[in-house]
mmCIF file of C-alpha atoms in Angstrom:
data_model
loop_
_atom_site.group_PDB
_atom_site.id
_atom_site.type_symbol
_atom_site.label_atom_id
_atom_site.label_comp_id
_atom_site.label_asym_id
_atom_site.label_seq_id
_atom_site.Cartn_x
_atom_site.Cartn_y
_atom_site.Cartn_z
ATOM 1 C CA MET A 22 23.033 1.681 -18.781
ATOM 2 C CA ALA A 23 19.981 3.787 -18.483
ATOM 3 C CA GLU A 24 20.321 7.551 -17.312
ATOM 4 C CA LEU A 25 19.337 7.957 -13.408
ATOM 5 C CA HIS A 26 18.649 11.010 -10.961
ATOM 6 C CA GLY A 27 19.195 11.282 -7.736
ATOM 7 C CA GLN A 28 21.256 10.737 -4.664
ATOM 8 C CA VAL A 29 22.684 7.796 -3.343
ATOM 9 C CA ASP A 30 24.896 7.219 -1.028
ATOM 10 C CA ASP A 31 28.020 4.904 -2.210
ATOM 11 C CA ARG A 32 27.540 2.377 -0.342
ATOM 12 C CA PHE A 33 24.321 1.969 -1.768
ATOM 13 C CA ALA A 34 24.651 2.175 -5.651
ATOM 14 C CA PRO A 35 24.094 -1.406 -6.017
ATOM 15 C CA VAL A 36 20.309 -0.251 -5.832
ATOM 16 C CA ALA A 37 21.131 2.249 -8.661
ATOM 17 C CA GLN A 38 22.224 -0.359 -10.715
ATOM 18 C CA ALA A 39 19.013 -2.718 -10.189
ATOM 19 C CA LEU A 40 16.809 0.553 -11.189
ATOM 20 C CA SER A 41 18.643 1.158 -14.028
ATOM 21 C CA ALA A 42 18.953 -2.708 -15.188
ATOM 22 C CA ALA A 43 14.876 -2.166 -14.816
ATOM 23 C CA LEU A 44 14.560 1.096 -16.744
ATOM 24 C CA ASP A 45 17.167 -1.341 -19.713
ATOM 25 C CA ALA A 46 14.442 -3.863 -19.637
ATOM 26 C CA VAL A 47 11.014 -2.949 -18.924
ATOM 27 C CA ASP A 48 10.282 -0.357 -17.139
ATOM 28 C CA VAL A 49 9.524 3.016 -19.354
ATOM 29 C CA GLY A 50 9.864 5.283 -16.311
ATOM 30 C CA ALA A 51 10.637 4.169 -12.297
ATOM 31 C CA SER A 52 11.580 5.392 -8.990
ATOM 32 C CA ALA A 53 13.466 3.821 -6.180
ATOM 33 C CA ALA A 54 14.008 4.560 -2.160
ATOM 34 C CA VAL A 55 16.223 2.897 0.282
ATOM 35 C CA TYR A 56 15.612 4.488 4.351
ATOM 36 C CA LEU A 57 17.956 2.969 7.054
ATOM 37 C CA ASP A 58 17.164 4.575 10.230
ATOM 38 C CA GLY A 59 14.454 6.460 9.399
ATOM 39 C CA GLU A 60 17.131 8.137 6.782
ATOM 40 C CA PRO A 61 17.075 8.412 2.748
ATOM 41 C CA VAL A 62 20.551 6.941 1.405
ATOM 42 C CA ALA A 63 19.244 6.424 -2.261
ATOM 43 C CA ASP A 64 16.508 8.341 -3.658
ATOM 44 C CA LEU A 65 16.346 7.479 -7.425
ATOM 45 C CA TRP A 66 14.246 7.872 -10.354
ATOM 46 C CA GLY A 67 14.676 7.637 -14.615
ATOM 47 C CA GLY A 68 12.633 7.358 -17.602
ATOM 48 C CA TYR A 69 9.371 8.867 -18.807
ATOM 49 C CA ALA A 70 5.656 9.548 -17.483
ATOM 50 C CA ASP A 71 4.230 8.911 -20.321
ATOM 51 C CA ALA A 72 4.378 6.075 -22.860
ATOM 52 C CA ALA A 73 5.592 8.437 -25.687
ATOM 53 C CA ARG A 74 9.027 8.968 -23.392
ATOM 54 C CA THR A 75 8.807 12.125 -24.202
ATOM 55 C CA VAL A 76 7.904 13.796 -20.659
ATOM 56 C CA ALA A 77 10.782 12.723 -18.241
ATOM 57 C CA TRP A 78 10.149 10.824 -14.671
ATOM 58 C CA ASP A 79 11.621 13.790 -12.681
ATOM 59 C CA ARG A 80 12.167 14.183 -8.079
ATOM 60 C CA ASP A 81 8.109 15.028 -8.222
ATOM 61 C CA THR A 82 6.749 12.693 -10.346
ATOM 62 C CA ILE A 83 4.069 10.882 -8.741
ATOM 63 C CA VAL A 84 1.723 7.679 -9.973
ATOM 64 C CA ASN A 85 -1.310 5.610 -8.513
ATOM 65 C CA VAL A 86 0.806 2.600 -7.032
ATOM 66 C CA PHE A 87 -2.410 0.105 -6.498
ATOM 67 C CA SER A 88 -2.025 -1.824 -3.267
ATOM 68 C CA THR A 89 0.982 -0.708 -1.910
ATOM 69 C CA THR A 90 -2.118 1.949 -0.965
ATOM 70 C CA LYS A 91 -2.955 -0.442 1.739
ATOM 71 C CA PRO A 92 0.137 -0.375 3.603
ATOM 72 C CA MET A 93 -0.390 3.267 4.237
ATOM 73 C CA VAL A 94 -4.476 2.640 5.455
ATOM 74 C CA ALA A 95 -3.297 0.126 8.000
ATOM 75 C CA LEU A 96 -0.488 2.596 9.460
ATOM 76 C CA CYS A 97 -3.314 5.207 10.175
ATOM 77 C CA ALA A 98 -5.211 1.975 11.861
ATOM 78 C CA LEU A 99 -1.839 1.191 13.941
ATOM 79 C CA ILE A 100 -1.521 5.140 14.458
ATOM 80 C CA LEU A 101 -5.349 5.212 16.136
ATOM 81 C CA ALA A 102 -4.582 1.287 18.011
ATOM 82 C CA ASP A 103 -1.838 2.738 19.633
ATOM 83 C CA ARG A 104 -3.074 5.574 21.153
ATOM 84 C CA GLY A 105 -5.666 3.642 22.826
ATOM 85 C CA GLU A 106 -8.487 5.052 20.727
ATOM 86 C CA LEU A 107 -8.569 1.938 18.862
ATOM 87 C CA ASP A 108 -9.011 -1.665 19.825
ATOM 88 C CA LEU A 109 -7.715 -4.038 17.514
ATOM 89 C CA ASP A 110 -9.612 -6.898 19.433
ATOM 90 C CA ALA A 111 -12.800 -5.259 19.397
ATOM 91 C CA PRO A 112 -15.468 -5.979 17.548
ATOM 92 C CA VAL A 113 -16.436 -3.659 14.635
ATOM 93 C CA ALA A 114 -19.783 -3.239 15.136
ATOM 94 C CA ARG A 115 -18.603 -1.408 18.371
ATOM 95 C CA TYR A 116 -16.936 1.785 16.039
ATOM 96 C CA TRP A 117 -19.671 0.792 13.366
ATOM 97 C CA PRO A 118 -23.057 -0.594 14.596
ATOM 98 C CA GLU A 119 -24.177 -1.294 11.111
ATOM 99 C CA PHE A 120 -21.658 -3.491 10.156
ATOM 100 C CA ALA A 121 -23.134 -6.363 12.370
ATOM 101 C CA ALA A 122 -25.338 -7.441 10.083
ATOM 102 C CA ALA A 123 -26.203 -10.746 8.634
ATOM 103 C CA GLY A 124 -24.035 -12.092 11.505
ATOM 104 C CA LYS A 125 -21.337 -10.075 11.865
ATOM 105 C CA HIS A 126 -21.450 -9.116 14.836
ATOM 106 C CA ASP A 127 -17.990 -10.537 16.334
ATOM 107 C CA VAL A 128 -15.824 -9.933 13.699
ATOM 108 C CA LEU A 129 -13.214 -7.790 15.259
ATOM 109 C CA VAL A 130 -11.482 -5.138 13.785
ATOM 110 C CA ARG A 131 -7.851 -7.102 13.631
ATOM 111 C CA HIS A 132 -10.213 -9.649 10.913
ATOM 112 C CA LEU A 133 -10.596 -6.565 9.262
ATOM 113 C CA LEU A 134 -6.485 -6.279 8.956
ATOM 114 C CA GLY A 135 -5.397 -9.536 8.751
ATOM 115 C CA HIS A 136 -7.417 -10.012 5.658
ATOM 116 C CA THR A 137 -9.719 -13.114 7.542
ATOM 117 C CA ALA A 138 -12.796 -11.092 7.339
ATOM 118 C CA GLY A 139 -14.704 -12.710 4.815
ATOM 119 C CA LEU A 140 -15.339 -10.196 3.154
ATOM 120 C CA GLN A 141 -12.781 -10.425 0.129
ATOM 121 C CA ASP A 142 -15.104 -8.778 -2.076
ATOM 122 C CA TRP A 143 -18.677 -8.003 -2.827
ATOM 123 C CA ASP A 144 -21.987 -10.014 -2.897
ATOM 124 C CA THR A 145 -22.822 -8.608 -6.362
ATOM 125 C CA PRO A 146 -20.324 -7.080 -8.806
ATOM 126 C CA VAL A 147 -19.176 -3.890 -8.353
ATOM 127 C CA SER A 148 -18.007 -1.359 -11.204
ATOM 128 C CA VAL A 149 -15.106 1.513 -11.423
ATOM 129 C CA ALA A 150 -17.934 3.627 -11.031
ATOM 130 C CA ASP A 151 -19.437 1.891 -8.010
ATOM 131 C CA LEU A 152 -15.524 1.986 -6.552
ATOM 132 C CA CYS A 153 -15.497 6.023 -7.174
ATOM 133 C CA ASP A 154 -18.392 5.714 -4.636
ATOM 134 C CA GLY A 155 -17.334 4.942 -1.535
ATOM 135 C CA PRO A 156 -19.995 5.705 0.831
ATOM 136 C CA ALA A 157 -22.081 3.515 -0.803
ATOM 137 C CA VAL A 158 -20.010 0.170 -1.539
ATOM 138 C CA THR A 159 -19.090 0.581 2.211
ATOM 139 C CA ALA A 160 -22.532 0.181 3.206
ATOM 140 C CA ARG A 161 -23.146 -2.681 0.505
ATOM 141 C CA LEU A 162 -20.296 -4.358 2.554
ATOM 142 C CA ALA A 163 -21.800 -3.673 5.893
ATOM 143 C CA ALA A 164 -24.991 -5.398 4.839
ATOM 144 C CA GLN A 165 -23.770 -8.516 3.542
ATOM 145 C CA ALA A 166 -22.479 -12.504 5.116
ATOM 146 C CA PRO A 167 -18.905 -13.291 5.140
ATOM 147 C CA ARG A 168 -17.900 -16.117 2.762
ATOM 148 C CA TRP A 169 -15.818 -17.550 5.924
ATOM 149 C CA GLU A 170 -16.014 -17.642 9.924
ATOM 150 C CA PRO A 171 -13.795 -14.706 10.278
ATOM 151 C CA GLY A 172 -10.341 -15.471 11.716
ATOM 152 C CA ALA A 173 -10.502 -18.861 10.475
ATOM 153 C CA ALA A 174 -9.331 -18.773 7.053
ATOM 154 C CA GLY A 175 -7.121 -15.832 5.026
ATOM 155 C CA GLY A 176 -7.910 -14.558 2.109
ATOM 156 C CA TYR A 177 -6.862 -11.357 0.592
ATOM 157 C CA HIS A 178 -9.367 -8.390 0.362
ATOM 158 C CA SER A 179 -7.553 -6.910 -2.439
ATOM 159 C CA LEU A 180 -10.707 -4.162 -2.818
ATOM 160 C CA THR A 181 -12.287 -4.268 0.303
ATOM 161 C CA PHE A 182 -9.801 -3.923 2.599
ATOM 162 C CA GLY A 183 -9.538 -0.191 2.282
ATOM 163 C CA PHE A 184 -13.687 0.797 2.348
ATOM 164 C CA LEU A 185 -13.839 -1.989 5.328
ATOM 165 C CA VAL A 186 -10.268 -0.201 7.982
ATOM 166 C CA GLY A 187 -11.247 2.420 6.017
ATOM 167 C CA GLU A 188 -14.720 3.180 7.824
ATOM 168 C CA VAL A 189 -13.433 2.081 10.925
ATOM 169 C CA ILE A 190 -10.792 5.068 10.821
ATOM 170 C CA ALA A 191 -13.652 7.225 9.766
ATOM 171 C CA ARG A 192 -15.888 6.029 12.714
ATOM 172 C CA VAL A 193 -13.145 6.426 15.620
ATOM 173 C CA SER A 194 -11.466 9.351 13.888
ATOM 174 C CA GLY A 195 -14.620 11.417 12.426
ATOM 175 C CA ARG A 196 -12.237 11.990 9.219
ATOM 176 C CA SER A 197 -12.087 10.020 6.081
ATOM 177 C CA VAL A 198 -8.624 8.010 5.850
ATOM 178 C CA GLY A 199 -7.618 9.901 2.889
ATOM 179 C CA THR A 200 -7.799 12.675 5.136
ATOM 180 C CA PHE A 201 -6.719 11.474 8.709
ATOM 181 C CA PHE A 202 -3.161 10.108 6.081
ATOM 182 C CA ALA A 203 -3.100 13.926 5.016
ATOM 183 C CA GLU A 204 -3.280 15.191 8.007
ATOM 184 C CA GLU A 205 -1.683 13.021 10.779
ATOM 185 C CA VAL A 206 0.801 11.276 8.426
ATOM 186 C CA ALA A 207 1.936 12.436 5.259
ATOM 187 C CA GLY A 208 1.615 16.745 6.584
ATOM 188 C CA PRO A 209 3.612 16.037 9.624
ATOM 189 C CA LEU A 210 6.288 13.809 7.341
ATOM 190 C CA GLY A 211 6.264 15.859 4.532
ATOM 191 C CA ALA A 212 5.167 12.940 2.043
ATOM 192 C CA ASP A 213 3.732 13.590 -1.116
ATOM 193 C CA PHE A 214 1.655 10.364 -1.134
ATOM 194 C CA HIS A 215 -2.296 11.093 -1.303
ATOM 195 C CA ILE A 216 -5.271 9.202 -1.142
ATOM 196 C CA GLY A 217 -7.633 10.592 -3.039
ATOM 197 C CA LEU A 218 -6.094 13.417 -5.312
ATOM 198 C CA ALA A 219 -6.367 16.822 -5.531
ATOM 199 C CA PRO A 220 -6.757 18.822 -9.149
ATOM 200 C CA GLU A 221 -3.714 20.673 -8.774
ATOM 201 C CA HIS A 222 -1.425 17.468 -8.597
ATOM 202 C CA ASP A 223 -2.510 15.957 -12.028
ATOM 203 C CA HIS A 224 0.153 17.503 -14.148
ATOM 204 C CA ARG A 225 2.341 15.628 -11.839
ATOM 205 C CA VAL A 226 0.854 12.155 -12.276
ATOM 206 C CA ALA A 227 2.680 9.325 -14.729
ATOM 207 C CA ALA A 228 0.377 8.103 -16.739
ATOM 208 C CA LEU A 229 0.038 3.768 -15.848
ATOM 209 C CA ILE A 230 0.919 2.083 -19.147
ATOM 210 C CA ALA A 231 -1.405 -1.236 -19.599
ATOM 211 C CA ALA A 232 0.371 -4.090 -19.691
ATOM 212 C CA PRO A 233 1.731 -6.604 -23.616
ATOM 213 C CA GLY A 234 -1.210 -8.565 -22.974
ATOM 214 C CA GLY A 235 -3.422 -5.275 -22.258
ATOM 215 C CA ASP A 236 -5.586 -3.372 -19.817
ATOM 216 C CA LYS A 237 -6.043 -5.681 -17.208
ATOM 217 C CA PRO A 238 -6.569 -9.595 -16.526
ATOM 218 C CA GLU A 239 -9.544 -11.223 -17.280
ATOM 219 C CA GLY A 240 -12.034 -11.334 -14.083
ATOM 220 C CA PHE A 241 -10.415 -8.034 -13.012
ATOM 221 C CA ALA A 242 -12.659 -4.554 -11.768
ATOM 222 C CA VAL A 243 -9.973 -2.030 -12.514
ATOM 223 C CA GLY A 244 -7.258 -1.897 -15.518
ATOM 224 C CA ALA A 245 -4.586 0.742 -15.818
ATOM 225 C CA SER A 246 -6.784 3.184 -18.401
ATOM 226 C CA ASP A 247 -9.227 3.350 -15.332
ATOM 227 C CA ALA A 248 -6.625 5.007 -12.858
ATOM 228 C CA ASN A 249 -5.514 7.657 -15.419
ATOM 229 C CA THR A 250 -9.039 9.083 -15.020
ATOM 230 C CA PRO A 251 -10.075 11.550 -13.177
ATOM 231 C CA GLN A 252 -12.556 10.308 -11.817
ATOM 232 C CA TRP A 253 -10.429 7.580 -10.225
ATOM 233 C CA ARG A 254 -7.999 10.331 -9.335
ATOM 234 C CA ARG A 255 -9.730 12.249 -7.220
ATOM 235 C CA ALA A 256 -12.445 9.281 -5.338
ATOM 236 C CA GLU A 257 -11.159 7.828 -1.577
ATOM 237 C CA ILE A 258 -10.722 4.024 -3.009
ATOM 238 C CA PRO A 259 -8.115 2.957 -0.037
ATOM 239 C CA ALA A 260 -6.826 -0.384 -1.059
ATOM 240 C CA VAL A 261 -5.851 0.723 -4.480
ATOM 241 C CA ASN A 262 -5.577 4.595 -5.389
ATOM 242 C CA GLY A 263 -3.010 5.889 -3.401
ATOM 243 C CA HIS A 264 -0.326 8.134 -5.467
ATOM 244 C CA GLY A 265 3.219 8.643 -4.528
ATOM 245 C CA ASN A 266 6.671 8.015 -5.778
ATOM 246 C CA ALA A 267 9.159 6.252 -3.991
ATOM 247 C CA ARG A 268 10.427 8.161 -1.683
ATOM 248 C CA SER A 269 7.227 9.259 -0.452
ATOM 249 C CA VAL A 270 6.214 5.760 -0.292
ATOM 250 C CA ALA A 271 9.824 4.774 2.098
ATOM 251 C CA ALA A 272 9.138 8.287 3.669
ATOM 252 C CA VAL A 273 6.079 7.103 5.913
ATOM 253 C CA GLN A 274 6.573 3.693 6.191
ATOM 254 C CA SER A 275 10.227 4.248 7.028
ATOM 255 C CA VAL A 276 8.219 4.954 10.547
ATOM 256 C CA LEU A 277 8.028 1.285 11.267
ATOM 257 C CA ALA A 278 11.071 0.303 10.706
ATOM 258 C CA SER A 279 12.785 2.975 12.819
ATOM 259 C CA GLY A 280 11.082 2.566 16.076
ATOM 260 C CA GLY A 281 7.991 4.753 15.243
ATOM 261 C CA VAL A 282 9.641 8.325 14.539
ATOM 262 C CA GLY A 283 9.919 10.194 11.151
ATOM 263 C CA GLY A 284 12.550 10.778 9.340
ATOM 264 C CA ASN A 285 12.353 14.352 10.434
ATOM 265 C CA GLY A 286 11.755 13.599 14.003
ATOM 266 C CA VAL A 287 8.592 13.276 14.110
ATOM 267 C CA ARG A 288 6.755 10.396 16.278
ATOM 268 C CA LEU A 289 3.926 8.629 15.064
ATOM 269 C CA LEU A 290 4.144 5.364 16.355
ATOM 270 C CA SER A 291 5.760 3.959 20.346
ATOM 271 C CA PRO A 292 8.371 1.252 19.982
ATOM 272 C CA ALA A 293 5.170 -1.619 21.213
ATOM 273 C CA GLY A 294 3.248 0.128 18.317
ATOM 274 C CA CYS A 295 5.757 -0.740 15.782
ATOM 275 C CA GLU A 296 6.086 -4.092 17.080
ATOM 276 C CA ARG A 297 2.161 -5.017 16.706
ATOM 277 C CA VAL A 298 2.366 -5.320 12.893
ATOM 278 C CA LEU A 299 4.293 -8.212 13.125
ATOM 279 C CA GLU A 300 1.357 -9.870 15.194
ATOM 280 C CA GLU A 301 0.377 -13.033 13.266
ATOM 281 C CA GLN A 302 -3.060 -13.252 11.636
ATOM 282 C CA PHE A 303 -3.095 -16.169 9.282
ATOM 283 C CA ARG A 304 -0.532 -18.449 8.340
ATOM 284 C CA GLY A 305 -1.559 -20.838 5.594
ATOM 285 C CA THR A 306 -2.752 -21.086 1.972
ATOM 286 C CA ASP A 307 -4.537 -17.961 0.956
ATOM 287 C CA ARG A 308 -8.085 -18.527 -0.588
ATOM 288 C CA VAL A 309 -7.664 -15.537 -3.018
ATOM 289 C CA LEU A 310 -4.227 -15.546 -3.987
ATOM 290 C CA GLN A 311 -3.936 -19.719 -3.885
ATOM 291 C CA SER A 312 -0.658 -19.078 -2.234
ATOM 292 C CA PRO A 313 0.785 -19.571 0.735
ATOM 293 C CA ILE A 314 0.975 -16.821 2.758
ATOM 294 C CA THR A 315 1.253 -14.901 6.403
ATOM 295 C CA TRP A 316 -0.921 -12.065 7.389
ATOM 296 C CA GLY A 317 -0.233 -9.366 9.644
ATOM 297 C CA LEU A 318 -1.689 -6.315 10.921
ATOM 298 C CA GLY A 319 -2.559 -5.403 6.878
ATOM 299 C CA TYR A 320 0.760 -6.546 5.666
ATOM 300 C CA ARG A 321 2.574 -9.720 4.529
ATOM 301 C CA LEU A 322 5.363 -11.114 7.132
ATOM 302 C CA GLU A 323 8.214 -12.945 6.835
ATOM 303 C CA ASN A 324 10.484 -13.086 9.927
ATOM 304 C CA ARG A 325 10.165 -9.543 10.855
ATOM 305 C CA THR A 326 9.759 -7.829 7.692
ATOM 306 C CA CYS A 327 6.350 -6.586 6.707
ATOM 307 C CA SER A 328 5.477 -5.685 3.453
ATOM 308 C CA TRP A 329 3.274 -5.776 0.171
ATOM 309 C CA GLY A 330 2.980 -4.364 -3.447
ATOM 310 C CA GLY A 331 0.742 -2.900 -5.576
ATOM 311 C CA TRP A 332 -0.735 -4.917 -9.009
ATOM 312 C CA GLY A 333 1.500 -4.046 -11.638
ATOM 313 C CA GLY A 334 4.418 -3.718 -9.509
ATOM 314 C CA SER A 335 4.878 -1.061 -7.287
ATOM 315 C CA LEU A 336 6.616 -2.545 -3.654
ATOM 316 C CA VAL A 337 7.145 -1.598 0.014
ATOM 317 C CA LEU A 338 8.873 -3.448 2.305
ATOM 318 C CA ASN A 339 9.910 -2.678 6.191
ATOM 319 C CA ASP A 340 12.606 -4.667 8.069
ATOM 320 C CA LEU A 341 12.061 -3.717 11.962
ATOM 321 C CA ASP A 342 15.759 -5.673 12.608
ATOM 322 C CA ARG A 343 17.768 -4.354 10.490
ATOM 323 C CA ARG A 344 15.655 -0.804 10.813
ATOM 324 C CA LEU A 345 15.649 -1.019 6.662
ATOM 325 C CA THR A 346 12.707 0.072 4.168
ATOM 326 C CA VAL A 347 13.046 0.205 0.283
ATOM 327 C CA ALA A 348 9.974 1.315 -1.966
ATOM 328 C CA TYR A 349 10.067 0.917 -5.617
ATOM 329 C CA VAL A 350 6.851 2.330 -7.630
ATOM 330 C CA MET A 351 6.499 2.633 -11.530
ATOM 331 C CA ASN A 352 4.383 3.446 -14.943
ATOM 332 C CA GLN A 353 4.258 0.156 -16.450
ATOM 333 C CA VAL A 354 1.880 -2.264 -15.350
ATOM 334 C CA LEU A 355 2.518 -5.780 -15.624
ATOM 335 C CA TRP A 356 0.728 -9.079 -15.267
ATOM 336 C CA GLU A 357 3.280 -11.604 -14.809
ATOM 337 C CA ASP A 358 6.566 -11.295 -12.799
ATOM 338 C CA ASP A 359 5.296 -8.263 -11.628
ATOM 339 C CA TYR A 360 6.967 -8.356 -8.676
ATOM 340 C CA LEU A 361 10.458 -8.979 -9.959
ATOM 341 C CA ARG A 362 11.835 -5.621 -10.349
ATOM 342 C CA GLY A 363 10.521 -4.156 -6.870
ATOM 343 C CA LEU A 364 12.189 -7.761 -5.621
ATOM 344 C CA SER A 365 15.499 -6.589 -7.563
ATOM 345 C CA ILE A 366 15.546 -3.494 -5.603
ATOM 346 C CA VAL A 367 15.417 -4.653 -2.592
ATOM 347 C CA MET A 368 18.052 -7.459 -2.751
ATOM 348 C CA ALA A 369 20.488 -5.164 -3.740
ATOM 349 C CA ALA A 370 19.644 -2.841 -1.030
ATOM 350 C CA TYR A 371 20.480 -6.347 1.156
ATOM 351 C CA GLU A 372 23.413 -6.314 -1.048
ATOM 352 C CA ALA A 373 24.915 -3.186 -0.141
ATOM 353 C CA LEU A 374 23.737 -3.593 3.560
ATOM 354 C CA ASP A 375 25.163 -6.810 4.019
ATOM 355 C CA ALA A 376 28.574 -5.448 1.952
#
C-alpha cells in the first residue's frame, strides 16, 4: 500500500486505506480530508507533486481543483444572502444593471446559482486567454441573450458560473470574488485555498498531469497544461481555477455541515443560512450534462447532501444531517470515471461513520 502522511482518527482508518489504494492504482499525488462536526478527523496526503515522481506531495502542496472551486463561490453568495446584503430572489440587474440587456431583466440571482439562467456558454467561442480577462468575458455574458427561459430548465454553467455569480458578489461587496473569499472566508478560517494565486505560492503547486487520452477531450476549452501556467494561476477564473488541498477544501465547506461555524469557532453563516443551500432549483435531465441531476444553490443535491467535483477528479461533499464533510484532490487528471477515486473516499468515510 502507498505510504501516507498526516493524521487520521482510528475510527476513520478506512479513509486512509481508500486513499492509499487510489495512489496504488492511478493517482500520482493526492490528499483527502474528513471533517465531522466541524473538526478534522482525517487529514492525509501521499504520492508525488510531479509526473516524474521526484517531488513528494507534502502537507502544504496545493493544486488546481477545477470545478471544486464552484462551491467556494456559491458559499460566498450564501454568506452575503445570510447577511441580508444579497437577495437571491431579486433580479440580477438590481445589482448589475448592464445584465438586463437582451431580455435578461427577469433573470434572478438564484437562476445563476442553480444553473438555470440559460447562459451556460458564450455565443462565440472563448480561449484560455479570454478566460484570463475576467471583465471582458463577463461583459460578453451581460450582453447576450439566454438560451432558454431562465428558471425553466437546468444546464451546467461549467465556465460561466464563476463569472456570473462572481460579478454579483463583486457588485454587492465592492470586491472581486477572489478578494471577498480571501478576506471573508479563507482568512478567518485559516484555509489555504485561493481563487487567483499569488506568485509566492507557485513553488507549492503540484502540476496537473494530463489524462492518458491527452491534455483535454475534444470540445473542451481548457486542458491540464493550461492550468499549469502562471497566466492561469494569476487570473480569477472563479468557476475553475481555485487552488487548494483537501484540508483547505474541507475546512471551508465544513461550515455548511456544522451549522455555519468553522473549526476555529468563526461563524460565517446562521443555521438557517446553511439550510438554504438545499433549496431545490432544478430537478430533471441537465441540458449540458445530459444526465439526471438536482441542482440546489450552487451544489448538486441528493437528499440532504450537497456536493460537487472538478473535471479530472477532485470532489467535496457535505452531509448536513450527519455533519460530515469529505474532500479529495489530486494531480492526475482522468477523463473517464474520474469521480470514482473521490467517491471511494466518500464511501470510506460513511463506512467509518456507520461502523
